[in-house]
Short mmCIF file of C-alpha atoms and ligand atoms in Angstrom, two decimals:
data_model
loop_
_atom_site.label_atom_id
_atom_site.label_comp_id
_atom_site.label_asym_id
_atom_site.label_seq_id
_atom_site.Cartn_x
_atom_site.Cartn_y
_atom_site.Cartn_z
CA MET A 1101 124.77 58.13 76.94
CA LYS A 1102 123.98 59.17 80.52
CA THR A 1103 126.71 61.85 80.33
CA LEU A 1104 125.34 63.12 77.03
CA LYS A 1105 121.81 63.44 78.51
CA LEU A 1106 123.22 65.29 81.50
CA PHE A 1107 125.15 67.61 79.16
CA PHE A 1108 121.96 68.52 77.23
CA ALA A 1109 119.95 68.97 80.46
CA VAL A 1110 122.58 71.38 81.82
CA LEU A 1111 122.72 73.17 78.44
CA LEU A 1112 118.93 73.63 78.53
CA LEU A 1113 119.05 75.21 81.97
CA ALA A 1114 122.07 77.34 81.17
CA SER A 1115 120.80 79.25 78.15
CA VAL A 1116 121.54 82.96 77.73
CA THR A 1117 118.68 85.12 76.51
CA VAL A 1118 117.92 88.83 76.20
CA SER A 1119 114.43 89.22 77.53
CA ARG A 1120 111.76 91.44 76.09
CA ALA A 1121 108.77 92.96 77.79
CA GLN A 1122 105.27 92.67 76.45
CA ASN A 1123 102.70 95.43 76.09
CA PRO A 1124 100.83 96.56 78.08
CA ILE A 1125 103.52 96.73 80.75
CA ILE A 1126 101.20 96.66 83.81
CA GLN A 1127 98.57 93.92 84.07
CA THR A 1128 97.47 93.90 87.73
CA LYS A 1129 95.56 97.19 87.44
CA TYR A 1130 94.22 99.44 84.69
CA THR A 1131 96.68 102.31 84.21
CA ALA A 1132 96.69 105.47 82.07
CA ASP A 1133 98.46 108.77 81.43
CA PRO A 1134 102.05 107.59 82.00
CA ALA A 1135 104.46 110.17 83.45
CA PRO A 1136 107.98 108.70 83.66
CA LEU A 1137 110.66 110.40 85.76
CA VAL A 1138 114.31 109.34 85.62
CA TYR A 1139 115.75 109.91 89.08
CA LYS A 1140 119.21 108.61 89.96
CA ASP A 1141 119.43 105.08 88.48
CA THR A 1142 115.70 104.37 88.42
CA VAL A 1143 112.69 105.08 86.22
CA PHE A 1144 109.75 106.22 88.36
CA LEU A 1145 106.59 105.69 86.35
CA TYR A 1146 103.64 107.64 87.76
CA VAL A 1147 100.31 106.67 86.23
CA GLY A 1148 96.64 107.44 86.49
CA HIS A 1149 94.46 104.61 87.72
CA ASP A 1150 91.25 103.48 86.01
CA GLU A 1151 89.10 101.56 88.49
CA ASP A 1152 88.36 97.92 87.60
CA ASP A 1153 84.65 98.69 87.17
CA ALA A 1154 85.11 101.99 85.28
CA THR A 1155 82.89 102.60 82.28
CA ASN A 1156 83.72 106.28 81.82
CA PHE A 1157 86.63 108.02 83.60
CA LYS A 1158 86.57 106.72 87.18
CA MET A 1159 89.88 107.83 88.65
CA PHE A 1160 90.50 108.33 92.37
CA ASN A 1161 94.27 108.07 92.78
CA TRP A 1162 97.71 107.88 91.18
CA LEU A 1163 100.01 104.84 91.24
CA LEU A 1164 103.76 104.39 91.07
CA TYR A 1165 105.85 101.68 89.38
CA THR A 1166 109.65 101.62 89.23
CA SER A 1167 112.17 99.81 87.07
CA THR A 1168 115.90 99.72 86.44
CA ASP A 1169 115.72 97.41 83.42
CA MET A 1170 112.53 98.62 81.63
CA VAL A 1171 110.98 95.13 81.59
CA ASN A 1172 110.44 94.24 85.27
CA TRP A 1173 108.26 96.86 87.02
CA THR A 1174 107.87 97.06 90.81
CA ASP A 1175 104.42 98.09 92.01
CA HIS A 1176 104.45 100.69 94.82
CA GLY A 1177 100.67 101.04 94.84
CA LYS A 1178 98.82 104.29 95.43
CA ILE A 1179 101.18 107.21 96.13
CA ALA A 1180 98.68 110.09 95.99
CA SER A 1181 94.94 110.49 95.76
CA LEU A 1182 92.12 113.02 95.54
CA HIS A 1183 92.00 112.86 99.36
CA ASP A 1184 95.33 114.73 99.36
CA PHE A 1185 93.45 117.82 98.09
CA SER A 1186 90.87 119.29 100.49
CA TRP A 1187 89.20 120.99 97.48
CA ALA A 1188 88.95 117.96 95.17
CA PRO A 1189 85.71 116.20 94.31
CA GLN A 1190 85.33 112.41 94.56
CA ASN A 1191 86.33 111.62 90.98
CA GLY A 1192 88.81 113.14 88.50
CA ALA A 1193 92.44 112.16 89.30
CA TRP A 1194 93.59 112.82 85.74
CA ALA A 1195 97.00 112.96 84.04
CA ALA A 1196 99.68 114.06 86.54
CA GLN A 1197 103.45 114.56 86.17
CA VAL A 1198 106.17 114.51 88.86
CA ILE A 1199 109.45 116.41 88.62
CA ALA A 1200 112.42 116.61 90.99
CA ARG A 1201 114.03 119.87 92.09
CA ASN A 1202 116.54 120.45 94.89
CA GLY A 1203 115.69 117.20 96.65
CA LYS A 1204 111.94 117.77 96.54
CA PHE A 1205 109.36 116.14 94.27
CA TYR A 1206 106.55 118.19 92.75
CA MET A 1207 103.48 116.41 91.46
CA TYR A 1208 101.23 118.47 89.16
CA CYS A 1209 97.75 116.99 89.29
CA PRO A 1210 94.82 117.97 87.09
CA ILE A 1211 91.60 117.42 88.99
CA HIS A 1212 88.84 117.17 86.41
CA LEU A 1213 86.62 120.31 86.43
CA LYS A 1214 88.70 121.94 89.21
CA GLY A 1215 92.02 122.93 87.65
CA ILE A 1216 95.60 121.93 88.35
CA GLY A 1217 96.90 121.38 91.88
CA VAL A 1218 100.42 120.64 93.07
CA LEU A 1219 101.61 118.17 95.70
CA VAL A 1220 105.08 118.18 97.26
CA SER A 1221 107.14 115.41 98.83
CA ASP A 1222 110.66 114.80 100.13
CA SER A 1223 110.73 111.45 98.36
CA PRO A 1224 109.67 110.19 94.91
CA TYR A 1225 107.64 107.53 96.76
CA GLY A 1226 105.65 110.15 98.67
CA PRO A 1227 103.86 110.92 100.91
CA PHE A 1228 102.79 114.03 98.97
CA LYS A 1229 101.14 117.07 100.57
CA ASP A 1230 99.18 119.98 99.09
CA PRO A 1231 100.97 123.18 100.24
CA LEU A 1232 98.48 125.57 98.61
CA GLY A 1233 95.11 124.18 99.70
CA LYS A 1234 93.70 125.34 96.35
CA PRO A 1235 94.40 124.86 92.61
CA MET A 1236 97.58 126.49 91.31
CA ILE A 1237 95.92 127.00 87.90
CA PHE A 1238 92.22 127.41 87.25
CA GLN A 1239 90.90 129.30 84.26
CA SER A 1240 88.33 126.75 83.08
CA ILE A 1241 87.58 123.05 82.96
CA ASN A 1242 90.03 122.83 80.03
CA ASP A 1243 92.96 123.12 82.46
CA ILE A 1244 94.08 119.49 82.34
CA ASP A 1245 97.18 117.45 81.56
CA PRO A 1246 100.08 119.48 83.01
CA THR A 1247 103.64 118.80 81.87
CA VAL A 1248 106.67 120.46 83.39
CA TYR A 1249 110.32 120.89 82.43
CA ILE A 1250 113.19 122.79 84.05
CA ASP A 1251 115.41 124.40 81.42
CA ASP A 1252 119.21 124.58 81.63
CA ASP A 1253 119.04 128.14 83.00
CA GLY A 1254 116.81 126.98 85.89
CA GLN A 1255 113.57 128.40 84.49
CA ALA A 1256 110.72 125.90 84.88
CA TYR A 1257 107.79 125.87 82.45
CA LEU A 1258 104.37 124.32 82.88
CA TYR A 1259 102.42 123.48 79.72
CA TRP A 1260 98.87 122.02 79.74
CA GLY A 1261 95.43 122.08 78.20
CA ASN A 1262 92.70 120.59 76.02
CA PRO A 1263 91.90 121.62 73.27
CA ASP A 1264 94.13 124.71 73.52
CA CYS A 1265 97.66 124.58 74.82
CA TRP A 1266 98.84 127.02 77.50
CA TYR A 1267 102.08 127.66 79.32
CA VAL A 1268 103.30 129.63 82.31
CA LYS A 1269 106.72 130.23 83.89
CA LEU A 1270 106.97 128.61 87.31
CA ASN A 1271 108.83 130.30 90.14
CA LYS A 1272 111.77 128.54 91.80
CA ASP A 1273 109.47 127.31 94.58
CA MET A 1274 107.65 125.30 91.87
CA ILE A 1275 104.28 125.95 93.52
CA SER A 1276 103.65 129.44 92.13
CA TYR A 1277 104.19 131.26 88.83
CA SER A 1278 105.14 134.68 87.49
CA GLY A 1279 103.86 136.50 84.47
CA ALA A 1280 100.81 135.87 82.36
CA ILE A 1281 99.35 132.53 81.42
CA VAL A 1282 99.98 132.32 77.67
CA LYS A 1283 97.85 130.46 75.12
CA ILE A 1284 100.22 129.29 72.41
CA ASP A 1285 99.24 130.67 69.03
CA SER A 1286 101.43 128.14 67.20
CA LYS A 1287 99.39 125.19 68.42
CA PRO A 1288 100.65 122.21 66.40
CA ALA A 1289 98.46 120.42 63.84
CA ASN A 1290 96.01 117.99 65.43
CA TYR A 1291 96.98 118.94 69.02
CA GLN A 1292 94.27 117.62 71.34
CA GLU A 1293 95.63 117.18 74.90
CA GLY A 1294 98.23 115.38 76.99
CA PRO A 1295 101.29 117.53 76.16
CA TRP A 1296 104.72 116.22 77.12
CA PHE A 1297 107.31 119.01 77.12
CA TYR A 1298 111.07 118.34 77.19
CA LYS A 1299 114.41 119.38 75.76
CA ARG A 1300 116.93 117.09 74.10
CA ALA A 1301 120.20 117.86 72.32
CA GLY A 1302 119.35 121.55 72.08
CA HIS A 1303 115.81 121.05 70.67
CA TYR A 1304 112.58 121.67 72.56
CA TYR A 1305 109.81 119.10 72.04
CA LEU A 1306 106.09 119.17 72.59
CA ALA A 1307 104.61 115.70 72.11
CA TYR A 1308 100.86 115.32 72.60
CA ALA A 1309 97.78 113.20 72.08
CA SER A 1310 96.46 114.00 68.62
CA THR A 1311 92.87 114.81 67.74
CA CYS A 1312 90.42 112.35 69.20
CA CYS A 1313 89.33 109.65 68.32
CA PRO A 1314 91.38 107.48 68.05
CA GLU A 1315 94.27 109.46 69.50
CA GLY A 1316 97.77 109.01 68.11
CA ILE A 1317 100.86 110.82 69.34
CA GLY A 1318 102.00 113.89 67.39
CA TYR A 1319 104.93 116.17 68.11
CA ALA A 1320 106.27 119.63 67.39
CA MET A 1321 109.72 121.13 67.85
CA SER A 1322 111.04 124.58 68.64
CA ASP A 1323 114.31 126.43 69.24
CA HIS A 1324 112.80 128.13 72.27
CA ALA A 1325 111.04 126.89 75.39
CA THR A 1326 108.04 129.05 74.61
CA GLY A 1327 107.77 128.29 70.88
CA PRO A 1328 106.86 129.00 68.15
CA TRP A 1329 106.12 125.29 67.72
CA ILE A 1330 106.58 123.65 64.34
CA TYR A 1331 104.59 120.48 63.72
CA LYS A 1332 106.93 117.62 62.79
CA GLY A 1333 104.58 114.71 62.30
CA MET A 1334 103.31 111.68 64.20
CA ILE A 1335 105.32 109.52 66.60
CA MET A 1336 102.48 107.07 66.15
CA ASP A 1337 99.15 107.23 64.33
CA GLY A 1338 95.96 106.49 66.21
CA ASN A 1339 94.35 103.11 65.76
CA PRO A 1340 90.65 102.23 65.85
CA VAL A 1341 91.37 99.43 68.35
CA SER A 1342 92.15 102.10 70.94
CA SER A 1343 90.50 105.45 71.52
CA GLY A 1344 92.86 107.45 73.78
CA ASN A 1345 96.62 107.85 74.05
CA HIS A 1346 98.92 110.07 76.11
CA PRO A 1347 102.70 110.36 75.72
CA GLY A 1348 105.48 110.33 78.31
CA ILE A 1349 109.02 110.44 76.88
CA ILE A 1350 112.43 109.81 78.49
CA ASP A 1351 116.03 108.88 77.81
CA TYR A 1352 117.37 106.16 80.09
CA LYS A 1353 120.68 104.29 80.07
CA GLY A 1354 121.44 105.37 76.50
CA ASN A 1355 118.01 104.51 75.06
CA SER A 1356 114.96 106.65 74.27
CA TYR A 1357 111.44 105.61 75.17
CA VAL A 1358 107.84 106.69 74.62
CA PHE A 1359 105.06 105.59 76.95
CA GLY A 1360 101.35 105.76 76.14
CA PHE A 1361 98.36 103.49 76.57
CA ASN A 1362 95.95 101.15 74.85
CA TYR A 1363 92.79 99.24 75.77
CA THR A 1364 94.07 95.69 75.26
CA LEU A 1365 93.27 94.37 78.75
CA ASN A 1366 89.77 95.87 78.64
CA TYR A 1367 89.02 94.22 75.30
CA ALA A 1368 90.49 90.91 76.50
CA LYS A 1369 87.61 90.83 79.00
CA THR A 1370 84.72 92.49 77.16
CA LYS A 1371 83.63 93.76 73.76
CA THR A 1372 82.45 97.00 75.37
CA HIS A 1373 84.57 100.15 75.30
CA ASN A 1374 85.30 101.21 78.88
CA GLU A 1375 87.85 103.70 80.13
CA ARG A 1376 89.99 100.83 81.44
CA ARG A 1377 93.33 101.61 79.92
CA SER A 1378 96.78 100.03 80.07
CA VAL A 1379 100.17 101.72 79.82
CA CYS A 1380 102.43 100.65 76.95
CA LEU A 1381 106.08 101.29 76.15
CA ALA A 1382 108.21 101.42 72.98
CA ASN A 1383 111.67 102.58 71.94
CA ILE A 1384 112.01 105.74 69.90
CA THR A 1385 115.05 107.01 68.03
CA TYR A 1386 116.09 110.47 66.88
CA ASN A 1387 117.37 111.51 63.46
CA ALA A 1388 120.40 113.82 63.24
CA ASP A 1389 118.08 116.86 62.94
CA GLY A 1390 116.19 115.79 66.08
CA THR A 1391 113.09 114.50 64.30
CA ILE A 1392 111.57 111.21 65.45
CA PRO A 1393 110.93 108.33 63.02
CA LYS A 1394 107.31 107.15 63.18
CA LEU A 1395 106.48 104.00 65.13
CA PRO A 1396 103.71 101.50 64.50
CA PHE A 1397 100.82 101.63 66.98
CA TRP A 1398 101.64 99.83 70.27
CA LEU A 1399 102.92 96.36 69.42
CA THR A 1400 102.46 93.40 71.72
CA GLU A 1401 106.20 92.84 71.68
CA GLY A 1402 107.78 95.26 74.14
CA VAL A 1403 111.24 96.69 74.74
CA ARG A 1404 114.46 94.80 75.47
CA GLN A 1405 115.69 94.31 79.01
CA LEU A 1406 118.59 96.52 80.10
CA GLY A 1407 120.97 94.27 82.00
CA THR A 1408 119.71 91.37 84.08
CA LEU A 1409 117.94 90.80 87.37
CA ASP A 1410 119.87 89.42 90.35
CA PRO A 1411 117.89 86.42 91.67
CA TYR A 1412 120.10 86.14 94.76
CA VAL A 1413 118.81 89.30 96.41
CA ARG A 1414 115.31 89.68 97.80
CA THR A 1415 112.92 90.63 94.99
CA GLU A 1416 109.43 91.82 95.76
CA ALA A 1417 106.73 89.51 94.37
CA GLU A 1418 105.12 92.64 92.90
CA THR A 1419 108.16 93.08 90.62
CA ILE A 1420 106.54 91.81 87.47
CA SER A 1421 107.19 91.63 83.75
CA TRP A 1422 103.89 89.94 83.00
CA ALA A 1423 101.16 88.67 85.34
CA SER A 1424 98.04 86.69 84.68
CA GLY A 1425 95.10 86.60 87.07
CA VAL A 1426 96.71 88.20 90.13
CA LYS A 1427 96.32 91.58 91.86
CA THR A 1428 98.44 93.57 94.31
CA ASP A 1429 97.61 94.90 97.76
CA LYS A 1430 99.33 96.42 100.79
CA ASP A 1431 99.44 95.70 104.52
CA ASP A 1432 101.44 97.11 107.43
CA GLU A 1433 103.69 94.08 107.83
CA ALA A 1434 104.53 93.14 104.24
CA GLY A 1435 104.06 96.44 102.42
CA MET A 1436 103.03 95.65 98.85
CA PHE A 1437 102.33 91.99 98.02
CA VAL A 1438 100.71 89.86 95.33
CA THR A 1439 97.21 88.62 96.12
CA ASP A 1440 94.12 87.15 94.46
CA ILE A 1441 96.19 84.08 93.54
CA ASP A 1442 94.12 81.25 92.07
CA ASN A 1443 95.08 77.94 90.52
CA GLY A 1444 96.73 78.55 87.13
CA ASP A 1445 97.58 82.21 87.67
CA TYR A 1446 101.19 83.14 87.07
CA ILE A 1447 103.86 85.85 87.20
CA ARG A 1448 106.77 86.19 84.78
CA VAL A 1449 109.99 87.94 85.79
CA CYS A 1450 112.40 88.60 82.94
CA GLY A 1451 116.09 87.89 82.61
CA ALA A 1452 117.34 86.59 85.98
CA ASP A 1453 121.06 85.80 85.87
CA PHE A 1454 121.66 82.65 87.92
CA LYS A 1455 125.37 82.80 87.01
CA SER A 1456 127.05 79.56 88.09
CA GLY A 1457 123.92 78.05 89.57
CA ALA A 1458 121.10 78.15 92.12
CA GLY A 1459 120.00 75.19 94.18
CA LYS A 1460 117.35 76.61 96.53
CA PHE A 1461 114.32 78.87 96.34
CA THR A 1462 112.94 80.93 99.23
CA ALA A 1463 109.68 82.88 99.36
CA ASN A 1464 107.78 84.90 101.93
CA VAL A 1465 104.11 83.92 101.77
CA SER A 1466 100.94 83.96 103.78
CA GLY A 1467 98.66 80.96 103.34
CA LEU A 1468 94.95 81.15 102.58
CA SER A 1469 93.53 77.87 101.30
CA GLY A 1470 97.08 76.74 100.49
CA GLY A 1471 98.79 75.56 97.31
CA ALA A 1472 102.19 75.73 95.68
CA ILE A 1473 104.51 77.89 93.61
CA GLU A 1474 105.71 75.84 90.65
CA LEU A 1475 108.94 77.28 89.26
CA HIS A 1476 109.40 77.21 85.50
CA VAL A 1477 112.09 78.85 83.41
CA ASP A 1478 112.03 80.29 79.87
CA SER A 1479 108.30 79.76 79.25
CA LEU A 1480 105.11 78.91 81.05
CA LYS A 1481 105.57 75.28 80.04
CA GLY A 1482 109.37 75.44 80.26
CA PRO A 1483 111.51 73.20 82.50
CA VAL A 1484 110.28 72.87 86.09
CA LEU A 1485 112.94 73.72 88.64
CA GLY A 1486 110.89 72.70 91.64
CA GLN A 1487 107.88 73.47 93.75
CA LEU A 1488 107.41 75.38 96.99
CA ASP A 1489 104.43 74.13 98.98
CA VAL A 1490 102.40 76.63 100.98
CA GLN A 1491 100.16 74.95 103.51
CA GLY A 1492 97.00 76.89 104.22
CA ASN A 1493 96.58 75.68 107.78
CA LYS A 1494 100.25 76.27 108.67
CA THR A 1495 100.76 79.76 107.30
CA ALA A 1496 97.20 81.11 107.33
CA GLY A 1497 97.00 84.71 108.42
CA HIS A 1498 100.69 85.35 108.98
CA TRP A 1499 103.73 85.85 106.80
CA GLU A 1500 106.22 82.99 106.75
CA THR A 1501 109.51 82.41 104.91
CA LEU A 1502 109.70 78.96 103.27
CA THR A 1503 112.51 77.29 101.32
CA CYS A 1504 112.66 74.34 98.91
CA ARG A 1505 115.42 72.63 96.94
CA ILE A 1506 115.36 73.07 93.17
CA LYS A 1507 117.11 71.55 90.16
CA LYS A 1508 120.37 73.33 89.48
CA VAL A 1509 119.86 76.28 87.11
CA LYS A 1510 122.62 78.38 85.52
CA GLY A 1511 122.78 81.40 83.24
CA VAL A 1512 120.07 83.93 82.30
CA HIS A 1513 116.43 82.86 82.31
CA ASP A 1514 112.94 84.27 82.53
CA ILE A 1515 111.26 82.87 85.66
CA TYR A 1516 107.60 81.84 85.70
CA PHE A 1517 105.99 81.53 89.14
CA VAL A 1518 103.01 79.30 88.34
CA PHE A 1519 100.46 79.02 91.14
CA LYS A 1520 98.84 75.64 91.82
CA GLY A 1521 96.11 74.62 94.23
CA ASN A 1522 92.47 73.85 94.66
CA GLU A 1523 89.52 76.20 94.97
CA GLY A 1524 89.66 79.85 95.99
CA GLN A 1525 92.54 82.11 96.84
CA LEU A 1526 95.62 80.03 97.62
CA PHE A 1527 97.99 82.39 99.45
CA ASN A 1528 99.53 85.83 99.31
CA PHE A 1529 103.09 86.29 98.03
CA ASN A 1530 105.42 88.97 99.44
CA TRP A 1531 108.97 88.35 98.18
CA TRP A 1532 111.34 85.71 96.84
CA LYS A 1533 115.01 84.90 96.29
CA PHE A 1534 117.21 82.04 95.12
CA LYS A 1535 120.22 80.65 96.97
CA LYS A 1536 123.31 79.02 95.53
CA ASP A 1537 122.89 75.93 97.76
O1 FUB B 2522 92.82 110.13 82.07
C1 FUB B 2522 91.94 111.20 82.01
C2 FUB B 2522 92.17 112.02 80.76
O2 FUB B 2522 92.11 111.20 79.61
C3 FUB B 2522 93.56 112.63 80.67
O3 FUB B 2522 93.70 113.76 81.43
C4 FUB B 2522 93.69 112.81 79.22
O4 FUB B 2522 95.01 113.04 78.80
C5 FUB B 2522 93.14 111.50 78.70
O5 FUB B 2522 94.11 110.50 78.77
#
């Protein structure tokens, strides 16, 4: 009987699952205007940032998240801001896009009312600098939402605009252009703003936020980079539960994805509409003729994990599939870390492959009032592997690496870090890893 019980206990902790993300994909901040960039083996997701107390658009900076499995996203914090432009006002860090060329990274930033500027960096993580000291494009306040693509022949195109759509040919330096700015006369049906321009399997695509409000995502196709554009339908219809939307589309590891946003986290807190948006993600597919089958509006169920996460290497605490209650911050010693941790808050990390078994858990933390990290697998109320105590008086004010023994766990599991303690903020959390024994 004892052996049988042991067998079932081991079976429970050795299950194999394919994890799925949940929309919206970022919960620690309000995020909008997703601009994914596939660079080497990683998806760099640049987003706009709605401030926590925003009612209308209150956007001061741009944030970066990265992933290699599409379900766990690592928060890199603010990578550029209005302060990077000497000519920018205090508000208006709208929908940017980053593209790589010859080892440099070009970030096209619409500054509301001021036109489109460009920042340059040697790294996708920044720091970014403004080489021009002025907007690259400014015809009117309708110059927003730039999207850029480099064609196979090396010619780069910048499209943008609300409610008209414009394009220009960029020079090889990517910070200047040649020829006239062209307003497209084949503007697709219900084009509003937020164009996303790309080429795939010989077809050119212009996806965009459709006429407001609510905004869905429409798309047009062409045989040429400069059109004419033929409207092909909706990737997703708008939905009254959400006013805006804004596409970003990539292929990654053999799958195709569309990013956009909804207002789910705002409405979870208040009945009032505020511009506090949250980036969402779904799979798309392509028909043989290149058209895109329509998706439902953003579902809560997200995309499947690509591969698994290795729990035996240091993972940043701000690598998150789903978080409840916590925020992220940065300091000189730890870099990014998870903060604002209260009793009952939690973080889920998807699909960690413990292989033949882990017996210890290590975390780098900095105590505040003190508490514990309770380790669950598979669900918030799933089996408890163990608990790492963080003593406020011992670790207060400095980062410390602590280890505890845990029940043996094998196979692939979602991990839930459930935070326990008394009143107030318990501790800050920098990174974690498991050890075999
Ligand atoms: O985020 C500010 C503006 O709202 C963007 O530029 C538009 O695309 C819309 O999402």
